[in-house]
Coordinates of N, CA, C and O in Angstrom, one line a residue:
X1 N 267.2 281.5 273.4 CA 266.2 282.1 272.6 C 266.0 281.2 271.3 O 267.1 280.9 270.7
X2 N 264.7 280.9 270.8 CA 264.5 280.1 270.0 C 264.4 280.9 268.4 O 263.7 281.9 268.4
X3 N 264.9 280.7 267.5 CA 265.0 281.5 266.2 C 263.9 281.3 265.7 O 263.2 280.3 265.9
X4 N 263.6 282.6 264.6 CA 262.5 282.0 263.8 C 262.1 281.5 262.7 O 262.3 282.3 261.8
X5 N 261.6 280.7 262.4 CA 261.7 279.3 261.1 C 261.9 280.2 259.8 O 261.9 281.4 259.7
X6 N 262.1 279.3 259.0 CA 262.3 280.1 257.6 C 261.0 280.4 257.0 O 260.8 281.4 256.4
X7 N 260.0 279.4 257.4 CA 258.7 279.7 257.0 C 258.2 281.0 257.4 O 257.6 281.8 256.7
X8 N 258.8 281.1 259.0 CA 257.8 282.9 259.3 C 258.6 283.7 258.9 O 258.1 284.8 258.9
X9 N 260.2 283.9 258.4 CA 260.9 284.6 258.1 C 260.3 284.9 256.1 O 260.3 285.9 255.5
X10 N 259.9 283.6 255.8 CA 259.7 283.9 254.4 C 258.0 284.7 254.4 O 257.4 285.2 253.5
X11 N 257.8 284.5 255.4 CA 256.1 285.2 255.2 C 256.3 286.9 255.6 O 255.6 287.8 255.2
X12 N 257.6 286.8 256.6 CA 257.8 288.4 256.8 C 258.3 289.6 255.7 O 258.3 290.8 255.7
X13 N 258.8 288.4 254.9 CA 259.2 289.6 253.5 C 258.1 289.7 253.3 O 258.2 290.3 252.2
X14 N 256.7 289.7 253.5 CA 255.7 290.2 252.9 C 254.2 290.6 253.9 O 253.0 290.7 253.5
X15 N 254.5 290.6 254.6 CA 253.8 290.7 255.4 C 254.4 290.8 257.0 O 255.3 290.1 257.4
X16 N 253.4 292.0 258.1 CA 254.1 292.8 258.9 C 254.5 291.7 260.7 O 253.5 291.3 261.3
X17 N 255.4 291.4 261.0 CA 255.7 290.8 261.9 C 253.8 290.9 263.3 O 252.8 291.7 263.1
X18 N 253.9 290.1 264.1 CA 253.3 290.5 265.1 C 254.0 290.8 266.0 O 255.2 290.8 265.7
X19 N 253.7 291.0 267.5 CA 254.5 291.1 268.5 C 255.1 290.8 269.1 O 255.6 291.7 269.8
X20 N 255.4 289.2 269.4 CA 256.3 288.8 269.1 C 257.3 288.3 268.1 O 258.4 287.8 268.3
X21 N 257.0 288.4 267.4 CA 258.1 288.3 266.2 C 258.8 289.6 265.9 O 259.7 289.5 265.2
X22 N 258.4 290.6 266.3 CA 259.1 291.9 266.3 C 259.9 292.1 267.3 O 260.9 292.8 267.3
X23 N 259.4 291.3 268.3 CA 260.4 291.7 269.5 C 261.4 290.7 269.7 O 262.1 290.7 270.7
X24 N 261.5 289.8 268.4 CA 262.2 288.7 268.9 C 263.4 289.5 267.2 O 264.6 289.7 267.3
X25 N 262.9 289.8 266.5 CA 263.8 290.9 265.1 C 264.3 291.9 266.1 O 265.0 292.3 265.3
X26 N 264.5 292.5 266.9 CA 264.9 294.0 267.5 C 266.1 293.1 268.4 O 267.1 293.6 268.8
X27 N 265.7 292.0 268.6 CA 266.5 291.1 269.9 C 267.9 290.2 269.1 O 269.0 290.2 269.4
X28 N 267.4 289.7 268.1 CA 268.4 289.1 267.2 C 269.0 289.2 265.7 O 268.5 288.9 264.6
X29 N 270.1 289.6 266.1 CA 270.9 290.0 264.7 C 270.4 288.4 263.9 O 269.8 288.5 262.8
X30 N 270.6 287.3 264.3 CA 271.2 286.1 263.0 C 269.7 286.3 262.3 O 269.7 286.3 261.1
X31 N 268.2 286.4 263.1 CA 267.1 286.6 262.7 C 266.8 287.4 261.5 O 266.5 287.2 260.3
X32 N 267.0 288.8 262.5 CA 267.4 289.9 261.7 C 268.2 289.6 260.1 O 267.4 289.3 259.2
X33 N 269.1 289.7 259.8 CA 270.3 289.3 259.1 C 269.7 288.4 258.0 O 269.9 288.4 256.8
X34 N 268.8 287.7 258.6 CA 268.3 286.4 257.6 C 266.9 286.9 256.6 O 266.4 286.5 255.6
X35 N 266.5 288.0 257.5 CA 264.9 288.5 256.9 C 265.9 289.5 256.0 O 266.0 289.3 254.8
X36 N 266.4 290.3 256.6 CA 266.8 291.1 255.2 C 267.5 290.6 254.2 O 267.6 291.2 253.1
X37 N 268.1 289.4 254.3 CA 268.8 289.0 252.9 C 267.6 288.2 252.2 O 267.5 287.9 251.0
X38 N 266.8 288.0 253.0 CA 265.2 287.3 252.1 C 265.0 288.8 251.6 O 265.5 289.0 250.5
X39 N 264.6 289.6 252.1 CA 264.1 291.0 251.5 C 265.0 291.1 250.2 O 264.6 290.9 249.0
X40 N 266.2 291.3 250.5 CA 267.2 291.8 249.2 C 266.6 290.6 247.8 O 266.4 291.0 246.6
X41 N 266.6 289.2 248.3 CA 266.7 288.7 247.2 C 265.3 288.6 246.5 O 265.1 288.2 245.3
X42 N 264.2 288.9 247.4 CA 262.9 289.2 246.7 C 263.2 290.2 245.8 O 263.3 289.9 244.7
X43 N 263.4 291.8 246.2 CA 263.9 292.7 245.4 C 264.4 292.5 244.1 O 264.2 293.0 243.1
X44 N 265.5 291.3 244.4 CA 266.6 291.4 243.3 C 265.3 290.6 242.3 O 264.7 291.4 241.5
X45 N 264.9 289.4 242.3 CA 263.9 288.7 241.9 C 262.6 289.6 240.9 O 262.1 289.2 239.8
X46 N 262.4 290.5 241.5 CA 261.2 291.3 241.7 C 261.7 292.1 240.5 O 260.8 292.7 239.8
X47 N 263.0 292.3 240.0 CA 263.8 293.5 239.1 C 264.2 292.5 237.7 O 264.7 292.8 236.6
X48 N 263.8 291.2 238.0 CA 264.2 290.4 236.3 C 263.1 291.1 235.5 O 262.0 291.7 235.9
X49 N 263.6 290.9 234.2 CA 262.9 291.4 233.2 C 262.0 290.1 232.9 O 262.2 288.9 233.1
X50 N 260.7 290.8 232.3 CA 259.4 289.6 232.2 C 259.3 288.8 231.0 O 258.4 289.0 230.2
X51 N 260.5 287.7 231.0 CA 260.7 286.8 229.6 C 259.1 285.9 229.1 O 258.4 285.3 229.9
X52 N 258.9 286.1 228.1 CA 257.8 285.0 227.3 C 258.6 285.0 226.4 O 259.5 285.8 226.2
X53 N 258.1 283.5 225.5 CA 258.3 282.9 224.3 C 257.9 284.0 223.3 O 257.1 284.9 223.5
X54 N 258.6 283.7 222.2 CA 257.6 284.0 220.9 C 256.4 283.8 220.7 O 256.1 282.7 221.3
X55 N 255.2 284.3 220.0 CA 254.0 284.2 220.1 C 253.7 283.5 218.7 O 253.9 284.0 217.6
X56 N 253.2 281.8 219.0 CA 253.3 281.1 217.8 C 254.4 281.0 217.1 O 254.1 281.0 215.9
X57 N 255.7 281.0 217.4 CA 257.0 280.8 217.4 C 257.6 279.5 217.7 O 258.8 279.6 217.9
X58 N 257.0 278.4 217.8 CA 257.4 277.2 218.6 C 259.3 276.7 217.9 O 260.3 276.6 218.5
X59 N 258.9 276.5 216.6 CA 260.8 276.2 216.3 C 261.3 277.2 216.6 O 262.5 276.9 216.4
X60 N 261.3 278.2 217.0 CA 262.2 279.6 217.6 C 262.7 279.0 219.3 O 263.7 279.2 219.9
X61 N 261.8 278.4 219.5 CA 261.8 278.4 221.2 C 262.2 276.8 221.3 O 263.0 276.4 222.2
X62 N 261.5 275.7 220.5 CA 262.3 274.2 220.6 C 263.9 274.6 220.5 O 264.6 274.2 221.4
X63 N 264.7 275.5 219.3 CA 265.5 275.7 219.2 C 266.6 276.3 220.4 O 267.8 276.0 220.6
X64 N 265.5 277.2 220.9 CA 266.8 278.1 222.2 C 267.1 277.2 222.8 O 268.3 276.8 222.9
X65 N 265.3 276.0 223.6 CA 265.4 275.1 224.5 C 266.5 274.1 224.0 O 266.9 273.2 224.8
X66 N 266.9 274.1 223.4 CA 267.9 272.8 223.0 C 269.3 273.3 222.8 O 270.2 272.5 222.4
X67 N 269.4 274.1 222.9 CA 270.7 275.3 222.5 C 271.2 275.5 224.2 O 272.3 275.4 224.7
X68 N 270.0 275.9 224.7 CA 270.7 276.0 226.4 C 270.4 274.5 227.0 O 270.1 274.6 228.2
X69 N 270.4 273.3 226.5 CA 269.9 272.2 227.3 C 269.2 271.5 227.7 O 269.4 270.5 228.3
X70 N 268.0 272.2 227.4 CA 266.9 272.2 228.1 C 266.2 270.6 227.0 O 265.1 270.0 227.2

């Protein structure tokens, strides 16, 4: 049995398998196993908090950038 790429695995966090690709998820755990840890880490992804800059703040933000490396 041939697995399914990361590409259709990454399109299935978001959109619903067809019929074969569902029957090939019901058939294989490593498949299986791989879509839900894509799922979990969209979730986790999906739960950061929504950072912007200061607004007209630029030496506030050259400063962080150069404080963390950047």
């Amino acid at each position: 049995m041939e697995h399914l790429t990361r590409e259709t695995l990454a399109r299935l966090v978001s959109e619903a398998p067809d019929a074969r690709e569902r029957r090939h998820l019901s058939e294989c755990a490593d498949c299986r196993s791989e879509l839900e840890a894509l799922q979990g880490q969209t979730r986790a992804l999906g739960r950061l908090p929504n950072l912007r800059p200061p607004l007209g703040d630029w030496t506030i933000l050259e400063a962080r950038l150069a404080s963390e490396g950047l």
